[in-house]
PDB file of C-alpha atoms in Angstrom:
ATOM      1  CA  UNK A  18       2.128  39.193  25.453  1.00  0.00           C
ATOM      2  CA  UNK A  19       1.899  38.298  21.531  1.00  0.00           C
ATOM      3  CA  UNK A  20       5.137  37.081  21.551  1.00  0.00           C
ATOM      4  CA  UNK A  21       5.080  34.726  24.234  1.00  0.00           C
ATOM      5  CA  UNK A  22       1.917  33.092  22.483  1.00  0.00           C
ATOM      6  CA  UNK A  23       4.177  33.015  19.117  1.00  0.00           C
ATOM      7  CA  UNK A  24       6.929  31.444  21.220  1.00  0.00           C
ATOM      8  CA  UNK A  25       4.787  29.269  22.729  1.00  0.00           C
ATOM      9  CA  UNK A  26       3.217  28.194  19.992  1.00  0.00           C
ATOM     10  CA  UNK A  27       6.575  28.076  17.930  1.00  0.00           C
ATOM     11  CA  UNK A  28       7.883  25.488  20.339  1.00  0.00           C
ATOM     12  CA  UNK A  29       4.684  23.288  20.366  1.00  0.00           C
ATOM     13  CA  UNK A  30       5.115  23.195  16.491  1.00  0.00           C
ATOM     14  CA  UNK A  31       8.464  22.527  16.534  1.00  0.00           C
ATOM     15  CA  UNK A  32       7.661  19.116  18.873  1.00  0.00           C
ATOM     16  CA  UNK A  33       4.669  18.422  16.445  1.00  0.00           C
ATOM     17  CA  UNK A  34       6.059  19.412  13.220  1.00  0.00           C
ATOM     18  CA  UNK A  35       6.762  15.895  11.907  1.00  0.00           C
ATOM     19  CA  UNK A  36       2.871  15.633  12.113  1.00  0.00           C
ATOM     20  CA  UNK A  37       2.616  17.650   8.944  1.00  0.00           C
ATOM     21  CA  UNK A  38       5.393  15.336   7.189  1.00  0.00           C
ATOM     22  CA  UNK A  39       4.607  12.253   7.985  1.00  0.00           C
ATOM     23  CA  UNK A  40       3.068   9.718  10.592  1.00  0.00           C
ATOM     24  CA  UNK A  41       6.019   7.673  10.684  1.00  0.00           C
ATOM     25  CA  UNK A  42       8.618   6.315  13.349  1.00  0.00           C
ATOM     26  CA  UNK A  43      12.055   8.314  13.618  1.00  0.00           C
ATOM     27  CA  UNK A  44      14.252   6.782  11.244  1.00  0.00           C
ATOM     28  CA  UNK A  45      17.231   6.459  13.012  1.00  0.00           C
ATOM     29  CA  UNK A  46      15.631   4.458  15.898  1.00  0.00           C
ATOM     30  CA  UNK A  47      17.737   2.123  17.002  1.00  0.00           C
ATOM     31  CA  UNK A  48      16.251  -1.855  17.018  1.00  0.00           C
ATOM     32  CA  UNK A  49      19.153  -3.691  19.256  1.00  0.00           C
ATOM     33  CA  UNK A  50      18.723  -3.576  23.036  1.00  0.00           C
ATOM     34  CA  UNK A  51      15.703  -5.260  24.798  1.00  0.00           C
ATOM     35  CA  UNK A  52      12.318  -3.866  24.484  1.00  0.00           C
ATOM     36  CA  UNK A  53      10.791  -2.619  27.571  1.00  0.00           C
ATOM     37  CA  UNK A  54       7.662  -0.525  26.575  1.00  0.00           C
ATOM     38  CA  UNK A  55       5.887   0.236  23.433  1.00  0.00           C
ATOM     39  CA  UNK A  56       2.817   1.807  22.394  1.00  0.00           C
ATOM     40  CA  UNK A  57       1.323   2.895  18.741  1.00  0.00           C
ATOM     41  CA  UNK A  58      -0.396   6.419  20.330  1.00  0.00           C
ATOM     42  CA  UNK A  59       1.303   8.847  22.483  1.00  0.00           C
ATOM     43  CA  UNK A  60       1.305  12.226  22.894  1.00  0.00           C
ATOM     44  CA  UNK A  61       2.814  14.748  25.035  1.00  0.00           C
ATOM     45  CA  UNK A  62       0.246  17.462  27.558  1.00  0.00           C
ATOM     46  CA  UNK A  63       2.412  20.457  28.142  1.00  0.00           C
ATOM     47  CA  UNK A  64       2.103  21.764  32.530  1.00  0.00           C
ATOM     48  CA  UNK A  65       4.598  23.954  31.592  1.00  0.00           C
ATOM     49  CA  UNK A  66       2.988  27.514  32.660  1.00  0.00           C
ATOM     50  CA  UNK A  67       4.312  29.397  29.270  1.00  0.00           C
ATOM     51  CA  UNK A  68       2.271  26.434  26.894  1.00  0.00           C
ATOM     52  CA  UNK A  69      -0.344  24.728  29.619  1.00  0.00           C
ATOM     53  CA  UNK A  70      -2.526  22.204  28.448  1.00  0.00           C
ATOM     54  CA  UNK A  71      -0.798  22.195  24.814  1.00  0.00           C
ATOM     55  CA  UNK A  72      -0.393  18.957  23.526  1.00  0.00           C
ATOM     56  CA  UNK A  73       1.702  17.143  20.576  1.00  0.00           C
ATOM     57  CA  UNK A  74       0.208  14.760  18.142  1.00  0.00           C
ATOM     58  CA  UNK A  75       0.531  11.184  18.649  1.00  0.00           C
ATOM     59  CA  UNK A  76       2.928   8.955  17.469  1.00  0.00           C
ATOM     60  CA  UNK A  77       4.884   5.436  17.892  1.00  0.00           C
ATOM     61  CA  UNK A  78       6.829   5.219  20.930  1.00  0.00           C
ATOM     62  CA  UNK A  79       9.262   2.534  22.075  1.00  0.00           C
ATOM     63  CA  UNK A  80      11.884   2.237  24.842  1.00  0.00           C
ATOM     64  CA  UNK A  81      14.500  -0.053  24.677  1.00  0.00           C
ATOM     65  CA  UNK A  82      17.671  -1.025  27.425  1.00  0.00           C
ATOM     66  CA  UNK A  83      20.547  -1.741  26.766  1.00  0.00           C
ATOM     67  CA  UNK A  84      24.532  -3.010  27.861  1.00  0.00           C
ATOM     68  CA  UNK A  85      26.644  -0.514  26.737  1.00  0.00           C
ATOM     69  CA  UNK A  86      30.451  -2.057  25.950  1.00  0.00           C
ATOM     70  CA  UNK A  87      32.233   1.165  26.994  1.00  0.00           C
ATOM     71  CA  UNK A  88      34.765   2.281  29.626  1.00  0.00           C
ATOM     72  CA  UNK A  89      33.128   1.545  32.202  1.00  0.00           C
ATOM     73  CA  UNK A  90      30.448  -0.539  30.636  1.00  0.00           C
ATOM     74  CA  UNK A  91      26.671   0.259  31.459  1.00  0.00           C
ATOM     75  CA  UNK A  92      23.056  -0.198  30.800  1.00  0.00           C
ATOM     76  CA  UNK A  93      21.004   2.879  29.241  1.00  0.00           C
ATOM     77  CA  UNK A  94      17.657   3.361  28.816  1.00  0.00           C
ATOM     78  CA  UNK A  95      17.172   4.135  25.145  1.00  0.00           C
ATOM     79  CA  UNK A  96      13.800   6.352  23.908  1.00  0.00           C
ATOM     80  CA  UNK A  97      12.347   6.891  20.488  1.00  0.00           C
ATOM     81  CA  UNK A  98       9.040   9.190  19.766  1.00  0.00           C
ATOM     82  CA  UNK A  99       8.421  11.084  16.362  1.00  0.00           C
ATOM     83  CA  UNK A 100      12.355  13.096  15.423  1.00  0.00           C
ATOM     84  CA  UNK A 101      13.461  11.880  19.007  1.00  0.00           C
ATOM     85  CA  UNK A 102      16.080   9.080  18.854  1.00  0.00           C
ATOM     86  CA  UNK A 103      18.683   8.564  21.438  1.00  0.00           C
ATOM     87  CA  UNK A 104      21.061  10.722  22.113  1.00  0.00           C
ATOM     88  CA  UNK A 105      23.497   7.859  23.981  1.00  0.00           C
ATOM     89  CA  UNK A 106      24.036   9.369  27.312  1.00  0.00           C
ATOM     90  CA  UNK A 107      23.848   7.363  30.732  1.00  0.00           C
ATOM     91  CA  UNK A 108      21.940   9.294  33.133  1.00  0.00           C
ATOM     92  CA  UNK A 109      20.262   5.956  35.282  1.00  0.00           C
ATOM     93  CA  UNK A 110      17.892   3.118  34.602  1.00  0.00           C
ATOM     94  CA  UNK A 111      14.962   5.687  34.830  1.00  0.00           C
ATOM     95  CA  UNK A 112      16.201   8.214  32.491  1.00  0.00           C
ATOM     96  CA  UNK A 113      16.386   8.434  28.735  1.00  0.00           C
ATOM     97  CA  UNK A 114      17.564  11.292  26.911  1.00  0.00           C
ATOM     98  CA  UNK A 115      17.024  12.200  23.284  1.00  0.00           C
ATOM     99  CA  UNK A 116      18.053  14.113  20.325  1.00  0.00           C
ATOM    100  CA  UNK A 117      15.160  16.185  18.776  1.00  0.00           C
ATOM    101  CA  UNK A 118      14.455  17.721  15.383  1.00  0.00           C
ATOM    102  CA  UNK A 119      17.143  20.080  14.147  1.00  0.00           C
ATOM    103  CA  UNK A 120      17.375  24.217  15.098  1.00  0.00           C
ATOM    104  CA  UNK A 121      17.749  26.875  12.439  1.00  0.00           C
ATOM    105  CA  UNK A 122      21.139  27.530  14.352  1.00  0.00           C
ATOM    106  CA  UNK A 123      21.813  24.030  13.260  1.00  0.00           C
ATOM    107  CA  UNK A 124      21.622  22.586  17.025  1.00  0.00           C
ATOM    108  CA  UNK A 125      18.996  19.840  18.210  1.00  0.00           C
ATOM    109  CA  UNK A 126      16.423  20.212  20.637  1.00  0.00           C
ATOM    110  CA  UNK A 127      16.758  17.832  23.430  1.00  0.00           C
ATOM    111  CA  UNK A 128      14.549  15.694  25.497  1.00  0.00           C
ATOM    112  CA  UNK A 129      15.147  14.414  29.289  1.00  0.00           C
ATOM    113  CA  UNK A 130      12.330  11.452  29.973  1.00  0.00           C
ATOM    114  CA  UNK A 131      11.706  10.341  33.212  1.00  0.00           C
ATOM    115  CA  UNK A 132      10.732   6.273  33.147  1.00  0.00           C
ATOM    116  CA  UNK A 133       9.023   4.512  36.173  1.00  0.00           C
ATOM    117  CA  UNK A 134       9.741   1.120  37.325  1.00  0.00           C
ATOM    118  CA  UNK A 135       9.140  -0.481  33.968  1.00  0.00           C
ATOM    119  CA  UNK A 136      10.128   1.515  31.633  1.00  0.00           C
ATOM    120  CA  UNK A 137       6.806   3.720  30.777  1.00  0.00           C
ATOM    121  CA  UNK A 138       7.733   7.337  30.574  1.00  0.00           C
ATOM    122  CA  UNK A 139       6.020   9.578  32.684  1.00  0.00           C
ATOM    123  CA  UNK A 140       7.417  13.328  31.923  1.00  0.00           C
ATOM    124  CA  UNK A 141       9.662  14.978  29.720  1.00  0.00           C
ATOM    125  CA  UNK A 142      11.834  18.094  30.038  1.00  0.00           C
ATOM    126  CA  UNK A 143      12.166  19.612  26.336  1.00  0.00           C
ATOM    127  CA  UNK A 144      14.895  22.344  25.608  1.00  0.00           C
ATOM    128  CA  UNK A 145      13.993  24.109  22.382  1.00  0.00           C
ATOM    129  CA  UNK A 146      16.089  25.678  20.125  1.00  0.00           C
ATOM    130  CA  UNK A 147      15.817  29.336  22.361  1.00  0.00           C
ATOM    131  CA  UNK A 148      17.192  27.212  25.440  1.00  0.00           C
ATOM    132  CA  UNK A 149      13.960  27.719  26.694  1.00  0.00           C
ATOM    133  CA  UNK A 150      12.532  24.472  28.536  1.00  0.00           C
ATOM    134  CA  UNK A 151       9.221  22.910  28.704  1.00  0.00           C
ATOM    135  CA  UNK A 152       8.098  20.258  30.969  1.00  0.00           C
ATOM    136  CA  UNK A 153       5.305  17.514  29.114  1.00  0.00           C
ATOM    137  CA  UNK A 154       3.416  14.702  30.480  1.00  0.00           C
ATOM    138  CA  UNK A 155       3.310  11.569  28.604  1.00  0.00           C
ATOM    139  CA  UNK A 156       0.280   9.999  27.787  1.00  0.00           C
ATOM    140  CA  UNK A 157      -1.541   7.217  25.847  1.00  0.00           C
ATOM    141  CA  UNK A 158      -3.728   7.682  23.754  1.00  0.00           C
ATOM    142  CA  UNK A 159      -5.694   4.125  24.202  1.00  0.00           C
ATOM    143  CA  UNK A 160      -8.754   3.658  21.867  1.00  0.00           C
ATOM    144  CA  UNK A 161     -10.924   0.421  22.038  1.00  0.00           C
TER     145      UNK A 161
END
């Protein structure tokens, strides 16, 4: 039981740990493609039932689409929130995939965002470093 709170908890740090860094947008986020959404505060409300009701800090967040000159060309929906930046693979106009901080095994974790019809992600499926995967709800933090 103590180690699935330590995992748990591991995995929710390891989505928040730029928090304890810095405040400030992923560095490698690309700026070409044509902004679709954007917002200053989001965070991310684990359902998941090995983390429920955890949530992230909250940070920038911007989604961008864009043509793709490739064989064959296409459009991709391109995500960037905290370490996540995009991790360039064409899954449809409503999905965004990312590349997360880096594992002590030297992999990423990885992000799979679900958008809705303009561009506003809804959920995430995070793989963590374990493999293990965690399913998040996006939302805005919106203060008057």
């Amino acid at each position: 039981m103590m180690q699935t709170h330590i995992k748990t908890l591991l995995t929710t740090s390891l989505l928040s740990v730029s928090a304890f860094v810095s405040q400030a947008f992923a560095t490698d986020c690309p700026t070409d493609g044509r902004l679709k959404y954007q917002h200053s505060r989001v965070y991310l409300e684990c359902v998941s039932a090995n983390c429920m009701g955890q949530t992230t800090n909250t940070y920038k967040m911007t989604v961008r689409y864009k043509l793709i000159a490739d064989t064959p060309p296409h459009q991709e929906a391109r995500l960037c929130w905290k370490e996540n930046v995009p991790a360039d693979i064409n899954d449809g106009r409503r999905t965004a995939h990312t590349i997360g901080p880096e594992c002590p095994n030297g992999t990423n974790m990885t992000a799979r965002w679900e958008l809705d019809r303009q561009f506003k992600p809804i959920t995430a499926l995070a793989t963590a470093c374990d493999g293990e995967q965690y399913v998040y709800i996006v939302r805005e933090l919106n203060i008057p």
